[in-house]
Coordinates of C-alpha atoms in Angstrom, one line a residue:
M1 CA 113.9 69.6 110.5
A2 CA 114.3 73.4 109.9
I3 CA 111.7 74.2 113.0
D4 CA 113.7 72.5 115.4
E5 CA 117.0 74.0 114.6
I6 CA 115.1 77.5 114.7
R7 CA 113.5 76.6 118.0
D8 CA 117.3 75.8 119.2
L9 CA 118.5 79.0 118.0
I10 CA 116.0 80.9 119.6
A11 CA 116.3 79.7 123.0
R12 CA 120.1 80.0 123.0
H13 CA 120.0 83.7 121.7
A14 CA 116.8 85.0 123.4
R15 CA 116.9 88.1 125.5
P16 CA 114.4 89.6 127.7
D17 CA 114.4 92.9 125.5
M18 CA 114.0 90.5 122.3
E19 CA 116.9 92.4 120.7
S20 CA 119.6 90.9 118.3
P21 CA 122.7 92.1 116.7
I22 CA 120.7 91.7 113.3
P23 CA 118.7 94.9 112.6
G24 CA 115.0 94.4 112.5
L25 CA 115.4 90.7 114.0
R26 CA 113.7 90.0 117.4
V27 CA 114.0 86.5 119.3
S28 CA 111.7 86.0 122.0
S29 CA 111.5 83.4 124.9
V30 CA 108.0 83.8 127.0
D31 CA 106.9 81.6 129.9
S32 CA 103.7 83.5 130.8
T33 CA 100.3 83.0 129.9
E34 CA 99.2 86.4 131.4
E35 CA 97.1 88.5 128.9
H36 CA 99.3 91.0 126.9
H37 CA 98.0 94.3 125.5
S38 CA 100.3 95.9 122.8
L39 CA 100.7 98.0 119.7
T40 CA 101.8 95.9 116.7
E41 CA 103.9 97.2 113.6
P42 CA 104.5 95.6 110.6
L43 CA 106.0 92.5 111.2
L44 CA 106.5 88.4 110.5
V45 CA 106.7 86.3 113.4
V46 CA 107.5 82.5 113.1
L47 CA 106.7 80.4 116.2
A48 CA 109.0 77.6 116.8
Q49 CA 107.5 76.4 120.1
G50 CA 104.1 76.7 122.0
G51 CA 101.1 78.8 120.9
K52 CA 99.4 82.1 121.0
R53 CA 95.9 83.4 120.5
L54 CA 95.6 87.1 119.5
L55 CA 92.5 89.4 119.5
L56 CA 92.0 92.5 117.3
G57 CA 88.9 94.0 117.6
E58 CA 86.3 91.0 117.5
E59 CA 88.7 89.1 115.3
V60 CA 90.4 86.0 117.0
H61 CA 93.8 84.9 115.3
E62 CA 95.6 81.8 116.6
Y63 CA 99.2 80.4 115.7
R64 CA 100.9 77.5 116.9
T65 CA 104.5 75.8 116.5
G66 CA 105.5 75.7 112.7
D67 CA 103.1 78.5 111.9
C68 CA 103.7 82.2 111.1
L69 CA 102.1 85.4 111.8
V70 CA 102.0 88.5 109.5
V71 CA 101.0 92.2 110.5
S72 CA 101.0 94.7 108.1
A73 CA 100.1 97.9 110.3
E74 CA 100.1 99.5 113.7
V75 CA 96.9 97.8 115.0
P76 CA 96.3 97.6 119.0
V77 CA 95.9 94.0 119.9
S78 CA 95.8 91.7 122.9
G79 CA 96.6 88.1 123.3
H80 CA 98.0 85.4 125.6
F81 CA 100.5 82.4 125.0
F82 CA 99.2 78.8 125.5
D83 CA 101.0 75.4 125.8
V84 CA 104.0 77.0 127.7
S85 CA 105.6 76.4 130.9
K86 CA 108.5 77.7 132.9
D87 CA 110.4 74.4 131.3
R88 CA 108.8 75.0 127.9
P89 CA 108.7 78.4 126.9
A90 CA 107.0 80.2 123.7
L91 CA 109.8 80.4 121.4
G92 CA 109.6 82.9 118.0
V93 CA 111.6 85.2 115.9
G94 CA 110.4 88.2 114.6
L95 CA 111.4 90.2 111.7
T96 CA 110.3 93.9 110.9
L97 CA 108.5 94.3 107.3
R98 CA 110.1 97.4 105.8
P99 CA 108.5 99.0 103.2
E100 CA 111.6 100.1 101.3
V101 CA 112.9 96.5 100.9
I102 CA 109.7 95.3 99.8
A103 CA 108.9 97.9 97.1
P104 CA 111.8 96.8 95.0
L105 CA 110.6 93.0 94.9
L106 CA 107.3 94.2 93.6
L107 CA 108.9 95.0 90.3
T108 CA 109.4 91.1 89.7
A109 CA 106.8 89.5 92.1
P110 CA 103.3 88.4 90.9
A111 CA 101.0 91.4 90.3
D112 CA 98.2 90.7 92.9
R113 CA 96.5 93.6 94.3
R114 CA 93.7 91.5 96.3
P115 CA 92.3 93.3 99.5
A116 CA 94.1 92.0 102.7
P117 CA 93.5 92.4 106.5
A118 CA 95.9 93.8 109.0
I119 CA 96.6 90.3 110.3
A120 CA 96.8 86.6 108.8
T121 CA 98.0 83.6 110.3
G122 CA 99.0 80.5 108.5
K123 CA 101.4 77.5 108.2
A124 CA 104.9 78.6 107.3
E125 CA 106.2 77.0 104.1
P126 CA 109.4 75.1 104.0
T127 CA 111.1 77.6 101.8
L128 CA 110.2 80.4 104.5
L129 CA 111.3 78.3 107.2
D130 CA 114.8 77.7 105.5
A131 CA 115.2 81.5 104.8
V132 CA 114.3 82.2 108.4
L133 CA 116.7 79.4 109.7
R134 CA 119.9 81.0 107.6
M135 CA 119.2 84.4 109.2
L136 CA 119.2 82.9 112.5
R137 CA 122.5 81.2 112.0
L138 CA 124.1 84.6 111.6
L139 CA 123.6 84.8 115.2
D140 CA 126.4 82.5 115.6
S141 CA 128.5 84.1 112.9
P142 CA 128.4 88.1 113.7
A143 CA 131.1 88.7 111.1
D144 CA 128.6 87.5 108.1
V145 CA 125.8 89.7 109.6
R146 CA 126.5 93.0 107.4
V147 CA 126.8 91.3 104.2
L148 CA 124.3 88.2 104.5
A149 CA 121.4 89.7 106.5
P150 CA 120.2 92.0 104.0
L151 CA 120.3 88.9 101.4
Y152 CA 118.2 87.0 103.7
E153 CA 116.0 89.5 104.6
Q154 CA 115.1 89.8 100.8
E155 CA 114.8 86.1 100.4
I156 CA 112.1 86.0 103.5
L157 CA 110.3 88.6 101.6
W158 CA 110.1 87.2 98.4
R159 CA 108.9 84.0 99.9
L160 CA 106.2 85.9 101.5
L161 CA 105.4 87.9 98.4
T162 CA 105.1 84.5 96.0
G163 CA 103.4 82.8 99.1
P164 CA 99.9 82.7 100.7
H165 CA 100.3 86.1 102.0
G166 CA 101.6 87.9 99.1
P167 CA 98.7 90.4 98.9
L168 CA 99.2 91.5 102.7
I169 CA 102.9 91.9 102.1
R170 CA 102.1 93.7 98.8
Q171 CA 100.3 96.3 100.4
I172 CA 103.1 97.5 102.7
G173 CA 105.4 98.1 99.8
L174 CA 102.8 100.0 97.8
A175 CA 102.7 103.8 98.2
D176 CA 99.4 104.1 97.0
S177 CA 97.5 101.0 98.6
G178 CA 94.5 101.4 100.8
L179 CA 96.7 100.2 103.7
S180 CA 99.4 102.9 103.0
L181 CA 96.9 105.6 102.7
V182 CA 95.1 104.6 105.9
G183 CA 98.5 104.5 107.5
R184 CA 98.8 108.0 107.5
A185 CA 95.8 108.5 109.5
I186 CA 96.8 105.7 111.9
R187 CA 100.2 107.7 112.3
W188 CA 98.4 111.0 113.2
I189 CA 96.2 109.3 115.5
R190 CA 99.1 107.3 117.3
E191 CA 100.9 110.7 117.8
N192 CA 97.9 112.8 118.6
Y193 CA 95.7 110.5 120.4
A194 CA 94.8 113.0 123.4
E195 CA 93.5 115.4 120.8
P196 CA 89.8 115.8 119.2
I197 CA 89.5 113.9 116.2
R198 CA 87.6 114.4 113.0
V199 CA 86.8 111.7 111.0
A200 CA 86.7 114.2 108.0
D201 CA 90.0 115.6 108.6
L202 CA 91.5 112.0 109.0
A203 CA 90.0 111.3 105.4
R204 CA 91.6 114.3 103.8
L205 CA 94.7 113.0 105.2
A206 CA 94.4 110.1 103.6
G207 CA 93.2 111.3 100.4
M208 CA 90.0 109.5 100.4
S209 CA 86.2 110.5 100.9
E210 CA 84.9 109.7 104.1
S211 CA 82.7 106.6 103.1
A212 CA 85.8 105.3 101.4
F213 CA 88.1 106.1 104.4
H214 CA 85.6 104.5 107.1
R215 CA 85.4 101.2 105.0
H216 CA 89.3 101.0 104.4
F217 CA 90.2 101.9 107.9
R218 CA 87.7 99.4 109.2
S219 CA 89.1 96.6 106.5
V220 CA 92.3 97.3 108.1
T221 CA 92.0 97.6 111.8
T222 CA 88.7 95.9 112.2
M223 CA 87.2 98.9 114.1
S224 CA 86.3 102.6 113.4
P225 CA 89.0 105.4 113.9
I226 CA 87.2 106.6 117.1
Q227 CA 87.5 102.9 118.6
Y228 CA 91.1 102.8 117.4
R229 CA 92.1 105.9 119.3
K230 CA 90.2 104.9 122.6
I231 CA 92.3 101.7 122.9
I232 CA 95.5 103.6 122.0
R233 CA 94.5 106.0 124.7
L234 CA 93.8 103.4 127.3
Q235 CA 96.9 101.1 126.4
E236 CA 99.0 104.6 126.9
A237 CA 97.1 105.4 130.3
R238 CA 98.1 101.7 131.6
A239 CA 101.9 102.4 131.0
L240 CA 101.6 105.8 132.7
L241 CA 99.7 104.6 135.7
V242 CA 102.9 102.0 136.4
A243 CA 104.7 105.3 137.5
R244 CA 101.8 107.4 138.7
P245 CA 99.2 104.8 140.4
G246 CA 98.1 107.2 142.7
D247 CA 96.8 109.9 140.3
V248 CA 94.1 108.3 138.3
A249 CA 92.6 111.4 137.2
G250 CA 95.4 113.1 136.3
V251 CA 96.5 110.3 133.8
G252 CA 93.2 110.1 132.4
H253 CA 93.0 113.8 131.5
L254 CA 96.7 113.7 130.1
V255 CA 95.6 110.7 127.7
G256 CA 92.6 112.7 126.5
Y257 CA 89.6 112.0 129.0
D258 CA 87.7 115.1 130.4
S259 CA 85.4 112.7 132.6
P260 CA 87.3 110.5 135.1
T261 CA 84.1 108.2 135.3
Q262 CA 84.3 107.6 131.7
F263 CA 87.8 107.0 132.0
S264 CA 87.5 104.5 134.8
R265 CA 84.4 102.9 133.0
E266 CA 86.2 102.4 129.6
Y267 CA 89.4 101.3 131.3
R268 CA 87.8 98.5 133.2
E269 CA 86.0 97.1 130.1
L270 CA 89.4 96.8 128.3
F271 CA 91.7 95.5 131.2
G272 CA 89.0 93.8 133.6
A273 CA 89.9 96.0 136.8
P274 CA 89.6 99.8 137.9
P275 CA 92.8 101.8 136.8
G276 CA 93.8 102.1 140.7
Q277 CA 93.6 98.3 141.1
D278 CA 95.3 97.3 137.9
A279 CA 98.2 99.7 138.3
A280 CA 98.6 98.2 141.8
R281 CA 98.9 94.8 140.3
L282 CA 101.1 96.1 137.3
R283 CA 103.6 97.7 140.1
A284 CA 103.6 94.3 142.0
D285 CA 104.8 92.6 138.6
T286 CA 106.7 95.5 136.8
G287 CA 109.1 93.0 135.4
A288 CA 106.3 90.8 133.9
F289 CA 104.4 94.2 132.2
G290 CA 107.6 96.0 131.0
R291 CA 108.9 92.6 129.2
P292 CA 108.2 93.3 125.6
Q293 CA 106.5 90.4 123.5
L294 CA 106.1 89.3 119.9
P295 CA 102.4 89.8 119.0

């Protein structure tokens, strides 16, 4: 079966940084069940072994061996792997979903513009698995990557566009989709998370009325712009605290908090421990904290 060969190829080629010689392709092996917080990007993930439970806002998404995860936007998520061990790690492959590669395919793909969420999971269809497998086989044939990888990437995207996740993939490639317009505001928040935020300004950036912007932003991220910024701030603070564990107030100020009390309270609500205590634990296990994971 294709999934068996996919699993074997991932196991042989996975590196701690997930990088591969193929642009946009990541191969991952994780044997930890610790909760992991991250910011996603538009990405396809096929899981070849193990399972993962992912939380976006209040929504829970779960996928297992033979399933795929499709992410259409930069959203903050938390999650953990299950059914894994040191001897049987979770094995997955991820492919960055690039709008510039998707857009030309829309000219011949079914014109389905139904609204779609930022994250979706489901069974990976056999035709998709076959295309992913051909891409992974290139890891054993590096001389073929330059010519064949772009062709296999197009095939993978075509299988997604013509499958159950077509509306979600289509929104990534459309310049005027709600996802694309909200994406402008998402990028601004990502780059200016420590700055004051005015929803009216974000709506103008997206080219929408405030009511339409609120509706589209929540449909994509499952949260309000203010909630989104809060999680981004706290994730950035957590990364900073690994290097500056004794400067909790300073880190809080750097990410935009004027009140140390509010910073500590919201940090504990998200990560389950006060900033100083959590930083000490992270420093004791910096290898696990710094190791990237597929969402």
